[in-house]
CSV table of N, CA and C in Angstrom, one decimal:
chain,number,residue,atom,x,y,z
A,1,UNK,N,147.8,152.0,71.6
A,1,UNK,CA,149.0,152.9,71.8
A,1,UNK,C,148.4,154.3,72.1
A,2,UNK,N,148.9,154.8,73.1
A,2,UNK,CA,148.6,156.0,73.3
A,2,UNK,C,149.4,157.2,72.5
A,3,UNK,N,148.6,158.7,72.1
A,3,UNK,CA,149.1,159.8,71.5
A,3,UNK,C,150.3,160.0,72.0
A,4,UNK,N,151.2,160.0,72.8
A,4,UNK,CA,152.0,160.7,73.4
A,4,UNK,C,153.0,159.4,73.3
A,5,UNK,N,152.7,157.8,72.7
A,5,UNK,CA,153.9,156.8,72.7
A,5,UNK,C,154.0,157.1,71.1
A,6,UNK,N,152.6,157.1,70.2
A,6,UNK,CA,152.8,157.4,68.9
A,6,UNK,C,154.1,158.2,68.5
A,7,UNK,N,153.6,159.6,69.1
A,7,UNK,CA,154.5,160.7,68.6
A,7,UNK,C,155.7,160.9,68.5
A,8,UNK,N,156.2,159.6,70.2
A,8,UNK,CA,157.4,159.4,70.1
A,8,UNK,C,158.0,159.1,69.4
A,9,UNK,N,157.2,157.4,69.3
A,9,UNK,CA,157.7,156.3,67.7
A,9,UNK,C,158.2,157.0,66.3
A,10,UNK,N,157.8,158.1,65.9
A,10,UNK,CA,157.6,159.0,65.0
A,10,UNK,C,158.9,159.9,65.0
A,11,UNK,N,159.3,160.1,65.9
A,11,UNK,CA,160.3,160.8,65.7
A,11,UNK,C,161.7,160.1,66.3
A,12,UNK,N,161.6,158.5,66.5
A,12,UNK,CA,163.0,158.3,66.7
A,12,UNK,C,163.6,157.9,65.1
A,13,UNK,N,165.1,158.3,65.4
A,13,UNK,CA,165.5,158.0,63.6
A,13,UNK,C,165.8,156.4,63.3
A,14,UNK,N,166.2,155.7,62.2
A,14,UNK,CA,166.7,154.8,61.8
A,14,UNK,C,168.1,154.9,62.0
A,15,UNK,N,168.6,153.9,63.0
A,15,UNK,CA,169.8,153.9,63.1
A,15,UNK,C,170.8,152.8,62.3
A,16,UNK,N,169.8,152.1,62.0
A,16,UNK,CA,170.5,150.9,61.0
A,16,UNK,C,170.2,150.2,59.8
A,17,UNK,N,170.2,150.0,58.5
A,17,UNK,CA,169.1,149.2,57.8
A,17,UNK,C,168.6,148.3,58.5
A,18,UNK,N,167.4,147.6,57.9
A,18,UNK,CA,166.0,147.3,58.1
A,18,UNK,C,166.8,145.4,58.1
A,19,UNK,N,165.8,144.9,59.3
A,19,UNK,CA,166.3,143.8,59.2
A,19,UNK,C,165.1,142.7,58.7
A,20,UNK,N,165.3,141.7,58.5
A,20,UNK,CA,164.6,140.6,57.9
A,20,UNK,C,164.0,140.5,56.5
A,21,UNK,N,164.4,141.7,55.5
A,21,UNK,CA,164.5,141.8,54.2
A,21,UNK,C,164.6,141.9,53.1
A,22,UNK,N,164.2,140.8,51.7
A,22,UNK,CA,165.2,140.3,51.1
A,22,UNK,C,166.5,141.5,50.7
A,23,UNK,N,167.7,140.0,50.8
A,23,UNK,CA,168.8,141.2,50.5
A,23,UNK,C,169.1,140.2,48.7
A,24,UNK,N,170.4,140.6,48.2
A,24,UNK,CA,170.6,140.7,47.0
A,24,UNK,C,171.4,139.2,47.1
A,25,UNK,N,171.3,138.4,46.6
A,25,UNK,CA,171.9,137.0,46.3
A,25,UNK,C,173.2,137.1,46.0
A,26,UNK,N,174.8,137.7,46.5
A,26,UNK,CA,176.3,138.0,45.9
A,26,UNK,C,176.7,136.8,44.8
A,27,UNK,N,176.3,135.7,45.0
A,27,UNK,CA,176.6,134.4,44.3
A,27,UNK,C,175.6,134.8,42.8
A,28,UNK,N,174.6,135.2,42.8
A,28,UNK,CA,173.7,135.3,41.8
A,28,UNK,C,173.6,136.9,41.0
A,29,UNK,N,174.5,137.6,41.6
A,29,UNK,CA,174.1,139.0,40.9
A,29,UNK,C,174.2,138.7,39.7
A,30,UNK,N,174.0,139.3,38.4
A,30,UNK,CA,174.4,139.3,37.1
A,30,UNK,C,175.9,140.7,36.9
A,31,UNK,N,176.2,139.8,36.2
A,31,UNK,CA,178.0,140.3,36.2
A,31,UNK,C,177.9,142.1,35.9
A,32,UNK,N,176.7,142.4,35.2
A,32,UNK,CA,177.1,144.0,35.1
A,32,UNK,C,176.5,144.6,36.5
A,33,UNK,N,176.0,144.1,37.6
A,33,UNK,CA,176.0,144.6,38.8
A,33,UNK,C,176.9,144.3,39.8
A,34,UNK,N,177.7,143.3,39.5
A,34,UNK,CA,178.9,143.0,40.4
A,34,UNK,C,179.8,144.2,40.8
A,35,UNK,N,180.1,144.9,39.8
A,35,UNK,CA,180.8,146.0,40.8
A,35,UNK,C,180.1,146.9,41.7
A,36,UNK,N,179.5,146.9,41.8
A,36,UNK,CA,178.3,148.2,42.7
A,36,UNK,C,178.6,147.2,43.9
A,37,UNK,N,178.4,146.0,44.2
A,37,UNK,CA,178.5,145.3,45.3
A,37,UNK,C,179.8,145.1,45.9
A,38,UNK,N,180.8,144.8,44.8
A,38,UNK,CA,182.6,144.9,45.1
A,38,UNK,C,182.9,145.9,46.0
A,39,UNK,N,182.0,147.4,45.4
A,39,UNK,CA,182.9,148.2,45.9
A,39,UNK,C,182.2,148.6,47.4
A,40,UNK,N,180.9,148.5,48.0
A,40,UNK,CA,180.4,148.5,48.7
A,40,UNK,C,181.5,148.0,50.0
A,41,UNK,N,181.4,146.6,49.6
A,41,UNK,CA,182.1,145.9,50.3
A,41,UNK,C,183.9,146.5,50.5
A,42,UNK,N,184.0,147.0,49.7
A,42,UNK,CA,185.3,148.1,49.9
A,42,UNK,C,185.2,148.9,50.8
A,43,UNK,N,183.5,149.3,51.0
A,43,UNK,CA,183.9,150.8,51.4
A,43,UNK,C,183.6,152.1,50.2
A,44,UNK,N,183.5,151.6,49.1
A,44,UNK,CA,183.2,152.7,47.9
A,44,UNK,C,181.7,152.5,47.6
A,45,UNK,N,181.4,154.1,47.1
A,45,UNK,CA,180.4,153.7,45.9
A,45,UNK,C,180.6,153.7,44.7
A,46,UNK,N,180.4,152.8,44.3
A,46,UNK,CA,180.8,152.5,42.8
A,46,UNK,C,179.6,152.8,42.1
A,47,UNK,N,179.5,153.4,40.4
A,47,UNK,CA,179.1,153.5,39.8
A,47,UNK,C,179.1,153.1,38.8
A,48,UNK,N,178.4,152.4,37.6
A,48,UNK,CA,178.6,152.1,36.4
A,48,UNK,C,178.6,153.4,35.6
A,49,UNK,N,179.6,153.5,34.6
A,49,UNK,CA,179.7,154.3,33.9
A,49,UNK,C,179.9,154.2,32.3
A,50,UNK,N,179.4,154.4,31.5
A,50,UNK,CA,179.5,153.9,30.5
A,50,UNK,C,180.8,154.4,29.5
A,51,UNK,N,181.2,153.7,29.3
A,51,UNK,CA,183.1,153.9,28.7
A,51,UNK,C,182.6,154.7,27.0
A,52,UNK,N,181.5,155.0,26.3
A,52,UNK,CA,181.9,155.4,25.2
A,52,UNK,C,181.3,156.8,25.1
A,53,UNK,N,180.1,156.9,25.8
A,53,UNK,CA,179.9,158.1,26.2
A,53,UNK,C,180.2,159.2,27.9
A,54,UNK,N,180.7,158.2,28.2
A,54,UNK,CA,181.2,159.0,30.2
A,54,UNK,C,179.7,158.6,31.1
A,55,UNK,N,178.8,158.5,30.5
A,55,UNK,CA,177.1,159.1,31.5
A,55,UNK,C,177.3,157.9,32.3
A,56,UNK,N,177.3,158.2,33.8
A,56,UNK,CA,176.8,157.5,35.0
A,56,UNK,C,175.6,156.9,34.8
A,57,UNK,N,175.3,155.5,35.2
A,57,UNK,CA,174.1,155.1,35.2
A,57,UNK,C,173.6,154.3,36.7
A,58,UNK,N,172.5,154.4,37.0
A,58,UNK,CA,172.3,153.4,38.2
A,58,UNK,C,171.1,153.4,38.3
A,59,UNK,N,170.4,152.7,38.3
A,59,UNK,CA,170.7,151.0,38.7
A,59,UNK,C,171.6,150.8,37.3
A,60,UNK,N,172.6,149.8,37.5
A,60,UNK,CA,173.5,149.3,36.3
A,60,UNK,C,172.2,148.3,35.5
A,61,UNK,N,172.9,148.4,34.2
A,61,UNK,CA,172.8,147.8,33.1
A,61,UNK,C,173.6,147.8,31.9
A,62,UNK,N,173.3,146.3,31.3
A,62,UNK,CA,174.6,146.1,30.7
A,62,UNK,C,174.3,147.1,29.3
A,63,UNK,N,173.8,147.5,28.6
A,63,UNK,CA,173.8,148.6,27.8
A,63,UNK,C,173.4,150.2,28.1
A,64,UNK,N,174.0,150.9,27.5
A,64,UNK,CA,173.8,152.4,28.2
A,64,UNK,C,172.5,153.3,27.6
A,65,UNK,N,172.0,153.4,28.2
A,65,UNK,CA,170.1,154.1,27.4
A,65,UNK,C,171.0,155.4,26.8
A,66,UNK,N,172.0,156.1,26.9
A,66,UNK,CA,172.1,157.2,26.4
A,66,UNK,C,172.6,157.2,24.7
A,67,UNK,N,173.5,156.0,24.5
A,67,UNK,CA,174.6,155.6,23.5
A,67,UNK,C,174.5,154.2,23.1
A,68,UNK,N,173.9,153.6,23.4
A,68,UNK,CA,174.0,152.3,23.2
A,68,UNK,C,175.1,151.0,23.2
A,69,UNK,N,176.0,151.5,23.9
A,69,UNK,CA,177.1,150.9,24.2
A,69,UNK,C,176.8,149.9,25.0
A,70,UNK,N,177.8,148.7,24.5
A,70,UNK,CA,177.6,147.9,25.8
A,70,UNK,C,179.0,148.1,26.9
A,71,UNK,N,179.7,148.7,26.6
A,71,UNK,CA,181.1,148.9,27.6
A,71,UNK,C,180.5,149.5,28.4
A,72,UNK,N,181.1,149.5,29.9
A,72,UNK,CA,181.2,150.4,31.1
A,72,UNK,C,182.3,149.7,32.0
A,73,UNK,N,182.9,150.6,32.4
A,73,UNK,CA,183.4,150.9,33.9
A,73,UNK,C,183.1,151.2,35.1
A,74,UNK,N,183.5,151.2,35.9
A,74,UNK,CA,183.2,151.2,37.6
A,74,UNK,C,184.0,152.4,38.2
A,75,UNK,N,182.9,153.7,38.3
A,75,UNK,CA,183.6,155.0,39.2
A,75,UNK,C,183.5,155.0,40.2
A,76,UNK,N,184.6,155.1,41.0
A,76,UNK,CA,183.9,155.4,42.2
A,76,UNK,C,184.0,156.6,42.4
A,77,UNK,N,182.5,157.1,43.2
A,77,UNK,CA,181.9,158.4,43.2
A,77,UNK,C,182.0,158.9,44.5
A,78,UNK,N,182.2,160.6,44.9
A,78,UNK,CA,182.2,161.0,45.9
A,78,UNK,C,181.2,160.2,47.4
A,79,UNK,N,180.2,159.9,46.9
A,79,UNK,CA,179.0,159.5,48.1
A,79,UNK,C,177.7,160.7,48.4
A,80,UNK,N,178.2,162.2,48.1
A,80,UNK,CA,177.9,163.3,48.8
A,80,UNK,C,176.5,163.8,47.7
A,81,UNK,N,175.6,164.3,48.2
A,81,UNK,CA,174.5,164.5,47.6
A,81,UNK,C,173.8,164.9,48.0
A,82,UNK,N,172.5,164.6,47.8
A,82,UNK,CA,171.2,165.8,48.6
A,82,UNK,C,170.2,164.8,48.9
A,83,UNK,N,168.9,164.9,49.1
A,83,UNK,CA,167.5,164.1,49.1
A,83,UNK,C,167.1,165.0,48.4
A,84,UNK,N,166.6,163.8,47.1
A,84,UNK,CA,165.8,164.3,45.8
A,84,UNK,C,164.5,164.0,45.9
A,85,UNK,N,163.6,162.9,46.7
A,85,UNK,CA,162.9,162.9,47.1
A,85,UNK,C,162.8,161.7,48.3
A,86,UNK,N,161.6,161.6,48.7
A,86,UNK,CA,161.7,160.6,50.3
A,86,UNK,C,160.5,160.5,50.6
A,87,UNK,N,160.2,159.1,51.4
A,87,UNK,CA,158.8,159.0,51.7
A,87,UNK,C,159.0,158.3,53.7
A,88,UNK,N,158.2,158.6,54.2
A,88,UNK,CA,158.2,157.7,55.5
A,88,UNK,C,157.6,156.8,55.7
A,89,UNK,N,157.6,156.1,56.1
A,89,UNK,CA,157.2,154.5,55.6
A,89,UNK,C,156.1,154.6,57.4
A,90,UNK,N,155.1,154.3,57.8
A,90,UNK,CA,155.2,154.4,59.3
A,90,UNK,C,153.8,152.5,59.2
A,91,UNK,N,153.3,152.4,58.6
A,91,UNK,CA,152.3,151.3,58.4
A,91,UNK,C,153.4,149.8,57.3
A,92,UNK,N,154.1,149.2,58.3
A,92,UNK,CA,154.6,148.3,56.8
A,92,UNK,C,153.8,147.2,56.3
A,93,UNK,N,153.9,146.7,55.4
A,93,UNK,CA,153.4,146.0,54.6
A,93,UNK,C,154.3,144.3,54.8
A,94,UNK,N,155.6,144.8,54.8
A,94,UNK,CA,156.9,143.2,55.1
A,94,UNK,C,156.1,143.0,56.5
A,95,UNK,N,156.2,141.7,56.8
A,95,UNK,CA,155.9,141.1,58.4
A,95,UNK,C,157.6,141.3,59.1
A,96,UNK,N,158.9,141.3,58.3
A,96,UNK,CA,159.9,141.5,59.3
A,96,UNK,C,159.7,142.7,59.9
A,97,UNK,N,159.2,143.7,59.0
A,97,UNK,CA,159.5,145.1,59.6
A,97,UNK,C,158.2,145.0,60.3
A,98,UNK,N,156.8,144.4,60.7
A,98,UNK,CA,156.1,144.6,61.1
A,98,UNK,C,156.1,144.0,62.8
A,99,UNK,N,157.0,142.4,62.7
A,99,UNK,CA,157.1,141.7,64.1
A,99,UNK,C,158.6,142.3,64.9
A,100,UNK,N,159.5,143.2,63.9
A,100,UNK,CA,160.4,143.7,64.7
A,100,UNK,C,160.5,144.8,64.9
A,101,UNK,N,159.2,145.3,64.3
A,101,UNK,CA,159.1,147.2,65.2
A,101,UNK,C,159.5,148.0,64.6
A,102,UNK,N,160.2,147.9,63.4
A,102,UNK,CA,161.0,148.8,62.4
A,102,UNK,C,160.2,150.0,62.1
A,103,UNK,N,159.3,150.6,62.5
A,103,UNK,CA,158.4,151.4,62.1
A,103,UNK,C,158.9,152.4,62.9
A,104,UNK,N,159.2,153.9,62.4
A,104,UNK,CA,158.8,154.5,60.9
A,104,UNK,C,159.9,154.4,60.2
A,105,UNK,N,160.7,153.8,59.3
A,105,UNK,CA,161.5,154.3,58.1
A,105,UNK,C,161.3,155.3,57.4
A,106,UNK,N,162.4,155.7,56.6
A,106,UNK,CA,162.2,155.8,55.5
A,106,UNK,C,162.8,155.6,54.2
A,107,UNK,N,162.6,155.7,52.9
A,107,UNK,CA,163.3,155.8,51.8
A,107,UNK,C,163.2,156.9,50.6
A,108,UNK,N,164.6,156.9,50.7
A,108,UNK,CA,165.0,158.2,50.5
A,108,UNK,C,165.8,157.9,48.9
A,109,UNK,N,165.5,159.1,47.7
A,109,UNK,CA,166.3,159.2,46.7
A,109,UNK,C,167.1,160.3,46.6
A,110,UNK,N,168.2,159.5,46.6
A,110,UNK,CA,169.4,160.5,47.1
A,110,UNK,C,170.1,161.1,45.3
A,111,UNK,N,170.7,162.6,45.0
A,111,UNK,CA,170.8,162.7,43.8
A,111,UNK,C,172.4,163.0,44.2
A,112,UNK,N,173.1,162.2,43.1
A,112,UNK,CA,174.8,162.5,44.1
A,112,UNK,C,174.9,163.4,43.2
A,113,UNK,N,176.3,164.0,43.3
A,113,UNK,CA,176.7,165.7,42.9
A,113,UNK,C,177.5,165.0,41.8
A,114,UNK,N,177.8,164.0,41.5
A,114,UNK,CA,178.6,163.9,40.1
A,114,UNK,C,177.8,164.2,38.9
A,115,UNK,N,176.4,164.0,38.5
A,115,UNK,CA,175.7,164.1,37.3
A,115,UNK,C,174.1,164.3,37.9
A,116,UNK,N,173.9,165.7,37.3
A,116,UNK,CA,172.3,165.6,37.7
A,116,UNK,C,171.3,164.5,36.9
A,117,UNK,N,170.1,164.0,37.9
A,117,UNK,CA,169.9,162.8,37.4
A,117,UNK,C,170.3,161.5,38.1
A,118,UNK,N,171.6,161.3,38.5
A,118,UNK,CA,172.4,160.5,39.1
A,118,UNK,C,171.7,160.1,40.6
A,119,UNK,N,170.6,159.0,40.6
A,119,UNK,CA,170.0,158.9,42.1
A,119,UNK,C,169.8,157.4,42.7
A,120,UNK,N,170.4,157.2,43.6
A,120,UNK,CA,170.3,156.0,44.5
A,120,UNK,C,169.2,156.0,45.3
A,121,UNK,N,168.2,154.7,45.4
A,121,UNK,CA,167.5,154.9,46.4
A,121,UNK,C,168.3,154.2,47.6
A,122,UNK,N,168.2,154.9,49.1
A,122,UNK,CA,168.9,154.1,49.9
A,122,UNK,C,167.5,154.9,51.3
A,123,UNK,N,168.8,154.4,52.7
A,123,UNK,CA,168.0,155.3,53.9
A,123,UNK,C,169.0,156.5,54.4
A,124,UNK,N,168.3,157.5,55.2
A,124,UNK,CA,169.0,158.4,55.8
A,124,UNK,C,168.8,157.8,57.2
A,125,UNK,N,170.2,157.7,57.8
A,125,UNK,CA,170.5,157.3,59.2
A,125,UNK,C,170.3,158.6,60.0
A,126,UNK,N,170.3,158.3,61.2
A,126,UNK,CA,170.6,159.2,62.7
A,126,UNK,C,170.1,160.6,62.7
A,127,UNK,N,168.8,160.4,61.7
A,127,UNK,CA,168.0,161.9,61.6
A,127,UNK,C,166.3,161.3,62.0
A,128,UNK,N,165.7,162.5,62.9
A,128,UNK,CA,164.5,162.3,62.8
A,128,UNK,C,164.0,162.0,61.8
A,129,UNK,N,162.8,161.4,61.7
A,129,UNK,CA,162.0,161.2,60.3
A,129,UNK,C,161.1,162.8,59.5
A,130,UNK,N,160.8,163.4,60.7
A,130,UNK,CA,160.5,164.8,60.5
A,130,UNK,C,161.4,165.9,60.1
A,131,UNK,N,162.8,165.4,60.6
A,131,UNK,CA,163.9,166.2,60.5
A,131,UNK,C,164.3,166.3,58.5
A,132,UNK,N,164.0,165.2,57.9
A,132,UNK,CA,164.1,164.9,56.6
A,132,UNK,C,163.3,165.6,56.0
A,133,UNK,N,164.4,166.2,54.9
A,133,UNK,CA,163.7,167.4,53.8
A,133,UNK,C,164.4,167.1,52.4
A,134,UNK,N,163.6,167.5,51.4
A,134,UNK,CA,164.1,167.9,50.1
A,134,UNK,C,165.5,168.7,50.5
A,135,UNK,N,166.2,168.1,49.8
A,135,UNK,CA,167.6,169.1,49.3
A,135,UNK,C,168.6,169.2,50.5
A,136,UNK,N,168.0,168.5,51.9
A,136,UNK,CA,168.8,168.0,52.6
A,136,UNK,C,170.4,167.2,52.6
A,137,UNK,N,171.5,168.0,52.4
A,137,UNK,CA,172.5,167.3,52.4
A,137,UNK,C,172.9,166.1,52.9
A,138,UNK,N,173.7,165.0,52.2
A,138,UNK,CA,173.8,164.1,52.8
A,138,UNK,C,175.5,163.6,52.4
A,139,UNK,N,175.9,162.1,53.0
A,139,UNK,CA,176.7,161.5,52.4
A,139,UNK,C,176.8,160.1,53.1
A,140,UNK,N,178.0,159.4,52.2
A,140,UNK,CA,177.4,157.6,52.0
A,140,UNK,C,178.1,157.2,53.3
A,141,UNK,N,177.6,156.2,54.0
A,141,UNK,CA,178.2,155.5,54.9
A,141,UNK,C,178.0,153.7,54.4
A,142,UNK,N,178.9,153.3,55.1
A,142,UNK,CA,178.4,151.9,54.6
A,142,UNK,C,178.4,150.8,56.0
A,143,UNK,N,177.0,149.9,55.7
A,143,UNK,CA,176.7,149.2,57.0
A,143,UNK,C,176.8,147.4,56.7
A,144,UNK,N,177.1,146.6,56.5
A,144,UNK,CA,176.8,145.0,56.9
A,144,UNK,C,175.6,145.3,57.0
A,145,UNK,N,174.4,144.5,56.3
A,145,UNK,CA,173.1,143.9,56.6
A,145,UNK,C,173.4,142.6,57.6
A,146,UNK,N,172.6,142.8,58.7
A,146,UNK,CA,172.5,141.9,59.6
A,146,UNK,C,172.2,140.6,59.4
A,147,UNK,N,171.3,140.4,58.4
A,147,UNK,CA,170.9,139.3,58.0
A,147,UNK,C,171.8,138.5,57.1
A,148,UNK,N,173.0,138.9,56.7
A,148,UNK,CA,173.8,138.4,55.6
A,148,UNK,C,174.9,139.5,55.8
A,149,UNK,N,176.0,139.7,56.2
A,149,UNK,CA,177.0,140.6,56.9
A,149,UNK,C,177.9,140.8,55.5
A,150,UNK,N,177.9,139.5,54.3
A,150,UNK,CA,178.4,139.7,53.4
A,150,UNK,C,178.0,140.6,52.6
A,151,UNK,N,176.2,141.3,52.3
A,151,UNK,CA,176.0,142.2,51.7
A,151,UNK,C,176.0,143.5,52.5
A,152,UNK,N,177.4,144.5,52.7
A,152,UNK,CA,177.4,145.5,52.5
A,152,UNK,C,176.5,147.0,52.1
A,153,UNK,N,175.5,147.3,53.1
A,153,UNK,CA,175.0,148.3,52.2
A,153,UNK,C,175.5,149.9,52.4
A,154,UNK,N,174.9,150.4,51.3
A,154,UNK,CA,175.2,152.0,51.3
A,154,UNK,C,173.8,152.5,51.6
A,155,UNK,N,174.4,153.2,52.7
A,155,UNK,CA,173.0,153.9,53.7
A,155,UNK,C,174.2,155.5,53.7
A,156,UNK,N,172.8,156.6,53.6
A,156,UNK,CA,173.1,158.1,53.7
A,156,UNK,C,172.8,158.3,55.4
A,157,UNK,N,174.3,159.8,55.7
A,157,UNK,CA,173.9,160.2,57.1
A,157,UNK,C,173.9,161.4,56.7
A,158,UNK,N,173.4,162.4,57.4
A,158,UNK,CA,173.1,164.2,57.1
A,158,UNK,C,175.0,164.2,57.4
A,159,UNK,N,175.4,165.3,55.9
A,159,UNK,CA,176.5,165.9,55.9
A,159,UNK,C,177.4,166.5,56.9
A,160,UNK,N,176.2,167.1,57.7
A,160,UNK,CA,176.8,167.2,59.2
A,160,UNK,C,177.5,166.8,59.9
A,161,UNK,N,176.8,165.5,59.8
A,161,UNK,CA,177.4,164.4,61.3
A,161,UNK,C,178.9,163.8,60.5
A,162,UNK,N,179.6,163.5,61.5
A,162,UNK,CA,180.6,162.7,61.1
A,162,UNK,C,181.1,161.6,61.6
């Protein structure tokens, strides 16, 4: 590969999640992640929230590290947030992303504005990979994974775009 195809490869963005890898089994979730995927598939982001103390949690789990409750509910949350931190992926390691060209990704932890702390790992769409920064605004869009249309994901675009 020559310098000048590299540089390009490098700066086109991710326009879509990543195909050929593994996605989440809908038949097999465990019941206190089922809503995160319900609402996806709505169109929302849903949040586990724990009913005795309020605190947002994610990744869900059926008891709350703050209170010890086993209750929670399902918020659905604005979507809108920042990049709390991010890495660019450009060497992969998966063979899907390696035989279909997927290179450069990235993955991005996004901190939403309901609770500091509050962070999804997901990707930032329709932005260079260079263009990605700390504290970069963002908000949720949601895509069909190709590989399974039934799983619904939540992928971030810069606040910007609409």
């Amino acid at each position: 590969m020559t310098q000048q195809s590299e540089t390009a490869a490098k700066s086109r963005p991710m326009t879509a999640p990543l195909e050929g890898v593994p996605l989440p089994d809908l038949e097999r979730v465990p019941d206190y992640e089922c809503g995160f995927w319900e609402g996806t598939r709505a169109g929302e982001l849903r949040i586990q929230r724990c009913a005795n103390c309020g605190r947002f949690r994610h990744l869900p789990t059926p008891m709350c590290p703050e209170c010890s409750s086993l209750q929670y509910d399902w918020t659905q949350v604005s979507g809108r947030g920042f990049v709390y931190s991010f890495v660019i992926v450009r060497h992969p390691v998966h063979p899907a992303i390696r035989e279909r060209e997927q290179t450069p990704y990235n993955i991005c932890m996004i901190e939403l504005e309901e609770q500091e702390g509050l962070r999804v790992c997901s990707n930032v769409l329709q932005v260079a990979p260079e263009d990605i920064g700390i504290g970069m605004p963002v908000r949720v869009a949601f895509m069909p994974a190709v590989d399974d249309p039934d799983v619904v994901l939540p992928v971030f675009l810069p606040a910007s775009e609409q």
